[in-house]
Coordinates of C-alpha atoms and ligand atoms in Angstrom, one line a residue:
M1 CA 97.0 137.5 89.9
Q2 CA 99.8 135.0 90.4
P3 CA 98.9 131.3 90.8
M4 CA 99.0 130.2 94.4
N5 CA 101.9 128.2 95.3
F6 CA 100.9 124.8 96.6
K7 CA 103.2 125.1 99.6
E8 CA 102.1 128.6 100.4
Q9 CA 98.6 127.3 100.8
N10 CA 99.6 124.2 102.7
R11 CA 96.4 124.2 104.6
V12 CA 94.9 120.8 104.8
I13 CA 91.5 120.3 103.2
L14 CA 89.2 118.2 105.3
P15 CA 85.9 116.5 104.6
P16 CA 83.2 117.5 103.7
A17 CA 85.0 120.1 101.5
T18 CA 84.1 120.0 97.8
L19 CA 86.7 118.7 95.4
G20 CA 86.5 119.2 91.6
I21 CA 87.6 116.8 88.9
L22 CA 88.2 117.7 85.3
G23 CA 87.0 114.8 83.2
G24 CA 84.4 112.2 84.1
G25 CA 85.7 108.9 82.6
Q26 CA 86.7 105.9 84.6
L27 CA 89.7 107.6 86.2
G28 CA 87.5 110.5 87.3
M29 CA 84.9 107.9 88.6
M30 CA 87.4 106.0 90.7
F31 CA 88.8 109.3 92.1
T32 CA 85.2 110.3 93.0
I33 CA 84.5 107.0 94.7
A34 CA 87.6 107.4 96.8
A35 CA 86.8 111.0 97.7
K36 CA 83.2 110.2 98.5
T37 CA 84.2 107.3 100.7
M38 CA 86.4 109.7 102.7
G39 CA 83.5 112.1 103.1
Y40 CA 84.3 114.8 100.5
N41 CA 81.8 116.2 98.1
V42 CA 82.8 116.0 94.4
V43 CA 81.9 118.1 91.4
V44 CA 82.8 116.8 88.0
L45 CA 83.1 118.7 84.7
D46 CA 82.5 116.7 81.6
P47 CA 80.5 117.6 78.5
D48 CA 79.3 114.0 78.1
V49 CA 75.9 113.5 79.7
N50 CA 76.7 109.8 80.3
A51 CA 80.2 110.3 81.8
P52 CA 80.7 107.4 84.2
T53 CA 81.7 109.8 87.1
Q54 CA 78.2 111.4 87.2
M55 CA 76.9 108.3 88.8
F56 CA 78.9 109.0 92.0
A57 CA 79.6 112.8 92.0
D58 CA 77.4 115.2 93.9
K59 CA 77.2 117.5 90.9
H60 CA 77.9 117.0 87.2
I61 CA 78.6 120.2 85.3
C62 CA 77.7 119.0 81.9
K63 CA 79.4 121.7 79.9
P64 CA 82.3 122.1 77.5
Y65 CA 85.7 122.5 79.1
D66 CA 86.0 126.1 78.0
D67 CA 82.7 127.2 79.3
P68 CA 83.0 130.4 81.5
E69 CA 80.1 129.3 83.8
A70 CA 81.8 126.0 84.4
L71 CA 85.0 127.8 85.4
Q72 CA 83.1 129.9 87.9
E73 CA 81.4 126.9 89.4
L74 CA 84.8 125.1 89.7
K75 CA 86.2 128.1 91.5
Q76 CA 83.9 127.4 94.4
C77 CA 85.7 124.1 95.0
A78 CA 88.4 123.8 97.7
A79 CA 90.7 122.1 95.2
V80 CA 90.6 120.7 91.7
T81 CA 92.4 117.9 89.9
T82 CA 92.2 116.2 86.5
E83 CA 91.7 112.7 85.2
F84 CA 93.4 113.3 81.9
E85 CA 96.3 115.3 80.4
N86 CA 94.5 116.6 77.3
V87 CA 92.6 119.1 79.4
S88 CA 93.0 122.8 78.7
V89 CA 96.1 124.0 80.5
S90 CA 94.6 127.6 80.3
L91 CA 91.6 126.3 82.3
M92 CA 93.9 124.8 84.9
K93 CA 96.0 128.0 85.2
Q94 CA 92.9 130.1 85.5
L95 CA 91.6 127.9 88.3
A96 CA 95.0 128.0 90.0
Q97 CA 94.6 131.7 90.5
S98 CA 92.0 131.1 93.2
V99 CA 91.9 127.3 93.9
R100 CA 94.4 124.7 94.8
V101 CA 95.1 122.7 91.6
S102 CA 97.1 119.4 91.4
S103 CA 98.7 118.2 89.3
S104 CA 99.9 121.6 88.2
G105 CA 99.0 123.0 84.8
E106 CA 102.7 123.2 84.1
C107 CA 103.2 119.5 84.6
V108 CA 100.1 118.7 82.6
A109 CA 101.4 120.8 79.8
I110 CA 104.6 118.8 79.7
S111 CA 102.9 115.5 79.4
Q112 CA 100.6 116.9 76.6
N113 CA 103.5 117.1 74.2
R114 CA 105.9 114.3 73.5
I115 CA 108.6 116.7 72.4
I116 CA 108.6 118.7 75.6
E117 CA 108.1 115.6 77.7
K118 CA 111.2 114.0 76.3
E119 CA 113.2 117.1 76.8
K120 CA 112.1 117.2 80.5
I121 CA 112.9 113.6 81.0
R122 CA 116.4 114.1 79.6
E123 CA 116.9 117.3 81.7
A124 CA 116.0 115.2 84.8
G125 CA 119.0 113.0 83.9
L126 CA 117.0 110.0 82.5
Q127 CA 117.1 108.4 79.1
T128 CA 114.5 108.4 76.4
V129 CA 114.3 106.2 73.4
P130 CA 116.4 107.7 70.6
Y131 CA 114.2 110.1 68.7
R132 CA 114.1 112.9 66.2
V133 CA 111.5 115.7 66.0
I134 CA 109.7 115.8 62.6
E135 CA 107.9 119.0 62.0
S136 CA 108.2 119.5 58.2
D137 CA 108.9 117.5 55.1
D138 CA 112.5 118.7 55.3
D139 CA 112.9 116.9 58.6
C140 CA 112.2 113.6 56.8
S141 CA 115.8 113.5 55.7
E142 CA 118.9 111.2 55.6
E143 CA 119.3 111.8 59.4
C144 CA 116.3 109.7 59.9
L145 CA 118.0 106.6 58.6
N146 CA 119.4 105.8 62.1
F147 CA 115.9 105.6 63.5
F148 CA 114.6 102.8 61.2
P149 CA 112.7 100.6 62.0
G150 CA 110.9 103.4 63.7
I151 CA 107.5 104.6 65.0
L152 CA 106.2 108.0 64.0
K153 CA 104.1 109.4 66.8
T154 CA 102.1 112.7 66.9
A155 CA 103.5 115.0 69.5
T156 CA 100.1 115.7 71.0
L157 CA 96.7 113.9 71.6
G158 CA 98.0 110.3 71.2
Y159 CA 96.7 107.7 73.6
D160 CA 96.2 103.9 73.5
G161 CA 98.6 103.6 70.6
K162 CA 96.5 106.1 68.5
G163 CA 98.4 108.6 66.3
Q164 CA 101.3 106.2 65.8
I165 CA 102.6 104.6 62.5
V166 CA 105.4 102.1 62.1
V167 CA 107.8 103.2 59.4
N168 CA 110.8 101.3 57.9
D169 CA 112.2 103.7 55.4
L170 CA 112.2 107.3 54.2
R171 CA 109.3 106.8 51.8
A172 CA 107.1 105.3 54.5
L173 CA 108.1 108.1 56.8
K174 CA 107.0 110.8 54.4
K175 CA 103.7 109.0 53.7
A176 CA 103.1 108.5 57.5
F177 CA 103.9 112.2 58.2
S178 CA 101.4 113.2 55.5
D179 CA 98.8 110.7 56.8
L180 CA 99.2 112.3 60.3
K181 CA 98.3 115.6 58.6
K182 CA 101.9 116.9 59.1
V183 CA 101.3 117.8 62.7
P184 CA 104.5 118.0 64.8
C185 CA 105.7 114.4 65.5
V186 CA 108.5 112.4 66.9
L187 CA 110.2 109.6 65.1
E188 CA 111.3 107.0 67.7
K189 CA 113.5 104.0 67.0
K190 CA 111.3 100.9 67.4
L191 CA 113.0 98.9 70.1
D192 CA 113.0 95.2 70.7
L193 CA 111.5 95.4 74.2
Q194 CA 112.6 92.9 76.8
S195 CA 109.7 94.2 79.0
E196 CA 107.7 97.2 80.0
A197 CA 107.1 98.4 83.5
S198 CA 105.6 101.4 85.3
V199 CA 105.8 103.1 88.6
V200 CA 103.1 105.2 90.2
V201 CA 104.7 107.8 92.5
C202 CA 102.7 109.9 95.0
R203 CA 104.5 113.1 96.0
L204 CA 103.3 115.7 98.4
D205 CA 106.7 117.4 98.8
S206 CA 110.4 116.4 98.7
E207 CA 110.1 114.7 102.0
T208 CA 106.8 113.1 101.6
I209 CA 106.8 110.5 98.8
Q210 CA 105.4 107.0 98.4
C211 CA 105.9 104.7 95.3
F212 CA 103.6 101.9 94.5
P213 CA 105.2 98.6 93.6
V214 CA 106.7 98.3 90.1
A215 CA 104.1 96.8 87.7
D216 CA 105.1 94.6 84.7
N217 CA 103.0 95.6 81.8
V218 CA 102.0 93.8 78.6
H219 CA 100.5 95.8 75.7
K220 CA 98.4 94.5 72.8
N221 CA 98.1 96.7 69.7
G222 CA 99.5 99.6 71.7
I223 CA 96.8 99.2 74.4
L224 CA 97.6 98.0 77.9
F225 CA 96.5 94.4 78.3
T226 CA 97.8 93.2 81.7
S227 CA 99.7 94.7 84.6
T228 CA 101.2 92.3 87.2
V229 CA 102.7 92.8 90.6
P230 CA 105.1 92.1 92.2
S231 CA 107.3 92.7 89.2
I232 CA 109.5 89.7 88.2
L233 CA 112.4 92.1 87.5
N234 CA 115.2 91.7 90.0
S235 CA 114.9 93.8 93.2
E236 CA 117.9 96.0 92.4
L237 CA 116.3 96.9 89.0
Q238 CA 113.0 97.6 90.7
E239 CA 114.6 100.0 93.1
R240 CA 116.3 101.7 90.2
L241 CA 113.0 102.2 88.5
K242 CA 111.4 103.6 91.6
N243 CA 114.3 105.9 92.1
Y244 CA 114.1 107.2 88.6
A245 CA 110.4 107.9 89.1
I246 CA 111.2 109.8 92.3
Q247 CA 114.0 111.7 90.5
L248 CA 111.6 112.8 87.8
A249 CA 108.9 113.8 90.3
D250 CA 111.5 115.8 92.3
D251 CA 112.8 117.4 89.2
L252 CA 109.4 118.6 88.2
D253 CA 108.6 119.6 91.8
Y254 CA 105.6 117.5 91.2
V255 CA 102.6 117.5 93.6
G256 CA 100.2 114.7 93.0
V257 CA 100.1 111.2 91.5
L258 CA 102.6 110.7 88.6
T259 CA 103.0 107.6 86.5
V260 CA 106.2 106.8 84.7
E261 CA 106.3 104.2 82.0
F262 CA 109.6 102.4 81.3
F263 CA 111.0 100.3 78.4
I264 CA 113.6 97.7 79.4
V265 CA 115.9 96.4 76.6
N266 CA 119.0 94.4 76.2
D267 CA 118.9 92.4 79.5
A268 CA 118.2 95.6 81.4
Q269 CA 121.4 97.2 80.1
K270 CA 119.2 100.0 78.9
I271 CA 116.2 101.6 80.7
Y272 CA 114.3 104.2 78.9
V273 CA 111.5 106.4 80.1
N274 CA 108.7 106.0 77.5
E275 CA 106.3 108.6 78.8
I276 CA 104.7 110.1 81.9
A277 CA 101.1 110.6 82.9
P278 CA 100.3 113.4 85.5
R279 CA 97.6 111.3 87.2
P280 CA 96.7 107.7 88.3
H281 CA 97.1 105.2 85.5
N282 CA 95.6 102.1 84.0
S283 CA 98.7 100.2 85.0
G284 CA 98.0 101.2 88.7
H285 CA 94.5 99.7 88.8
Y286 CA 95.8 96.7 90.7
T287 CA 96.1 99.2 93.7
L288 CA 92.3 99.0 94.0
D289 CA 92.6 95.5 95.4
A290 CA 96.2 94.5 96.0
T291 CA 97.8 97.2 98.1
L292 CA 97.0 98.9 101.4
C293 CA 95.5 101.9 99.6
S294 CA 94.6 102.8 96.0
Q295 CA 96.2 105.3 93.6
F296 CA 92.9 107.2 93.7
Q297 CA 93.0 107.6 97.5
Q298 CA 96.5 109.0 97.1
Q299 CA 95.2 111.5 94.5
V300 CA 92.5 112.7 96.9
R301 CA 94.9 112.9 99.8
I302 CA 97.7 114.8 98.1
L303 CA 95.1 117.2 96.5
C304 CA 94.0 117.8 100.1
G305 CA 97.5 118.4 101.4
L306 CA 97.5 115.1 103.2
P307 CA 100.5 112.7 103.2
P308 CA 100.2 109.6 100.9
L309 CA 99.3 106.4 102.6
D310 CA 101.6 103.3 102.9
T311 CA 101.6 101.5 99.6
S312 CA 102.6 98.0 100.7
L313 CA 101.5 95.1 98.6
L314 CA 99.1 92.6 100.2
R315 CA 99.0 89.9 97.5
A316 CA 100.3 89.2 94.0
C317 CA 97.9 90.6 91.5
T318 CA 97.3 90.7 87.7
M319 CA 95.0 93.4 86.3
V320 CA 93.4 92.5 83.0
N321 CA 91.8 95.2 80.9
I322 CA 88.3 94.6 79.5
L323 CA 87.9 96.4 76.1
G324 CA 84.8 96.9 74.0
D325 CA 86.0 94.1 71.7
L326 CA 84.6 91.6 74.2
W327 CA 81.0 92.6 73.4
P328 CA 79.9 90.1 70.8
Q329 CA 76.8 92.2 70.0
K330 CA 76.1 95.6 71.3
E331 CA 73.2 94.5 73.4
Q332 CA 74.7 91.3 74.7
E333 CA 77.0 91.6 77.8
P334 CA 80.0 89.2 78.2
D335 CA 79.3 86.4 80.6
W336 CA 80.4 88.1 83.8
Q337 CA 79.7 85.0 85.9
I338 CA 83.0 83.6 84.6
L339 CA 84.7 86.3 86.7
L340 CA 82.1 86.8 89.5
Q341 CA 82.1 83.2 90.6
E342 CA 85.8 83.4 91.4
P343 CA 86.7 84.2 95.1
F344 CA 90.0 85.9 94.2
V345 CA 88.8 88.0 91.3
H346 CA 87.6 91.6 91.6
L347 CA 85.6 92.9 88.7
H348 CA 85.5 96.6 88.0
L349 CA 83.1 97.8 85.3
Y350 CA 82.8 101.5 84.3
S351 CA 79.1 101.4 83.2
K352 CA 79.9 103.0 79.8
K353 CA 76.8 103.0 77.6
E354 CA 78.5 102.0 74.3
A355 CA 81.0 99.2 73.8
R356 CA 83.4 100.0 70.9
P357 CA 86.5 98.1 69.9
G358 CA 89.5 99.4 71.8
R359 CA 87.4 101.3 74.3
K360 CA 88.2 100.6 78.0
M361 CA 85.0 99.2 79.5
G362 CA 86.4 97.8 82.7
H363 CA 89.1 95.6 84.2
F364 CA 89.5 92.7 86.6
N365 CA 92.1 92.1 89.3
V366 CA 93.2 88.5 90.0
L367 CA 94.8 88.0 93.4
S368 CA 97.1 85.1 94.1
D369 CA 100.3 83.9 95.9
T370 CA 102.7 84.6 93.1
P371 CA 102.7 86.9 90.0
E372 CA 103.1 83.8 87.8
K373 CA 99.9 82.3 89.1
S374 CA 97.9 85.6 89.0
L375 CA 99.0 86.1 85.4
S376 CA 98.1 82.6 84.2
T377 CA 94.7 82.7 86.0
G378 CA 94.1 86.1 84.5
L379 CA 94.9 85.0 81.0
N380 CA 92.8 81.9 81.4
L381 CA 89.8 83.8 82.6
F382 CA 90.2 86.3 79.8
S383 CA 90.2 83.6 77.2
H384 CA 87.1 82.1 78.7
L385 CA 85.4 85.5 78.4
E386 CA 86.6 85.8 74.8
S387 CA 85.6 82.3 73.7
D388 CA 82.1 82.9 75.2
H389 CA 81.6 85.2 72.1
Ligands
ADP401 P1 100.4 105.9 74.2 O1 100.5 107.3 74.5 O2 99.3 105.6 73.2 O3 100.3 105.0 75.5 P2 103.1 104.9 73.9 O4 104.2 105.7 73.3 O5 103.2 104.6 75.4 O6 101.7 105.6 73.5 O7 103.0 103.5 73.1 C1 102.1 102.5 73.4 C2 102.8 101.1 73.3 O8 103.4 100.9 72.0 C3 104.0 101.0 74.3 O9 103.5 100.7 75.6 C4 104.8 99.9 73.7 O10 104.2 98.7 73.9 C5 104.7 100.3 72.2 N1 105.8 101.2 71.8 C6 105.7 102.5 71.8 N2 106.9 103.1 71.4 C7 107.7 102.0 71.1 C8 109.1 102.0 70.7 N3 109.8 103.0 70.4 N4 109.6 100.7 70.5 C9 108.9 99.6 70.8 N5 107.6 99.6 71.2 C10 107.0 100.8 71.4
MG402 MG1 101.8 104.7 77.0

């Protein structure tokens, strides 16, 4: 059977229909809260018995992603979405034969593989960081010299800076390729970044698109640390970034929430698309408190064939990530009162059972009059939390 075309089945799905979500981490949890608030039922598939989403979902299918019974259960949903891109595309395609699925398996497949992703970004007329595909020892040749200093990244399964090694010469490249088990990789030139930014675009069809405000992102050790809105980039540049994100979504005929990460270098002479995510994104968590609607409401709405809501910004906001590193000892929680006593700070914790270094445990949003103030308050509060160790 051919997968159903989203437009052919442009029936609107109304509450209390049941929506399915693949993956029960924090993104699945926030999708579920948004869906439940709107009156939908939610079924989540995640093999982890403690997956945060199960606290809010009507049903938790606690089975592996390739379980045939899980597939049958999900087929009973009115529509299914995903919280992560490393989900089985074959599962998504099987589901799409009988259920509405967004984002599409095709778009998820693109974002699973940096090599395909970069090709698609270029086909859409946008620029990627200069790169070279490395699939064998022979690829680690003289041609790589132009890419040093570089970063070797595995083509698949990388996240939060994992699967990446900085390399400065051919010897280091060969060793890094071998350390990464010689899986297909891309060698990217390591850029001197002026800044990083992202745009979350919500697309139902070519006429029905909303972009959230551009966020300025700061990473630490390859993991997002802060996102701040409104962006301090000039407004012309912000418009360009939003238009690029729309261009990409249009080119992919994307239906759903798509996040586009940008690198800005050389006084904005160059703008590169770093990568895309076929879903709401950590850098869009400010939308939970600072815009008229959240990226998760948009995910629910588009999945249900409804137009995205207005995305206007209400206040300046800085989102600060809370990683497992903040837990001094496993049993001892950070001093949340530091955040909870503040009238303009919204704490979001994901109720994960185990705090591990680098693991995303929560985030907080600081609202203020200006992005400068929200950022400095956010950084201050973060260092209080840290020094409480
Ligand atoms: P992930 O999939 O883990 O998010 P990214 O490719 O987005 O991986 O890299 C994570 C972060 O590492 C980026 O946000 C950026 O801060 C830094 N980084 C990645 N690639 C480059 C590069 N080519 N030049 C400079 N910094 C980079
Ligand atoms: Mg990234």
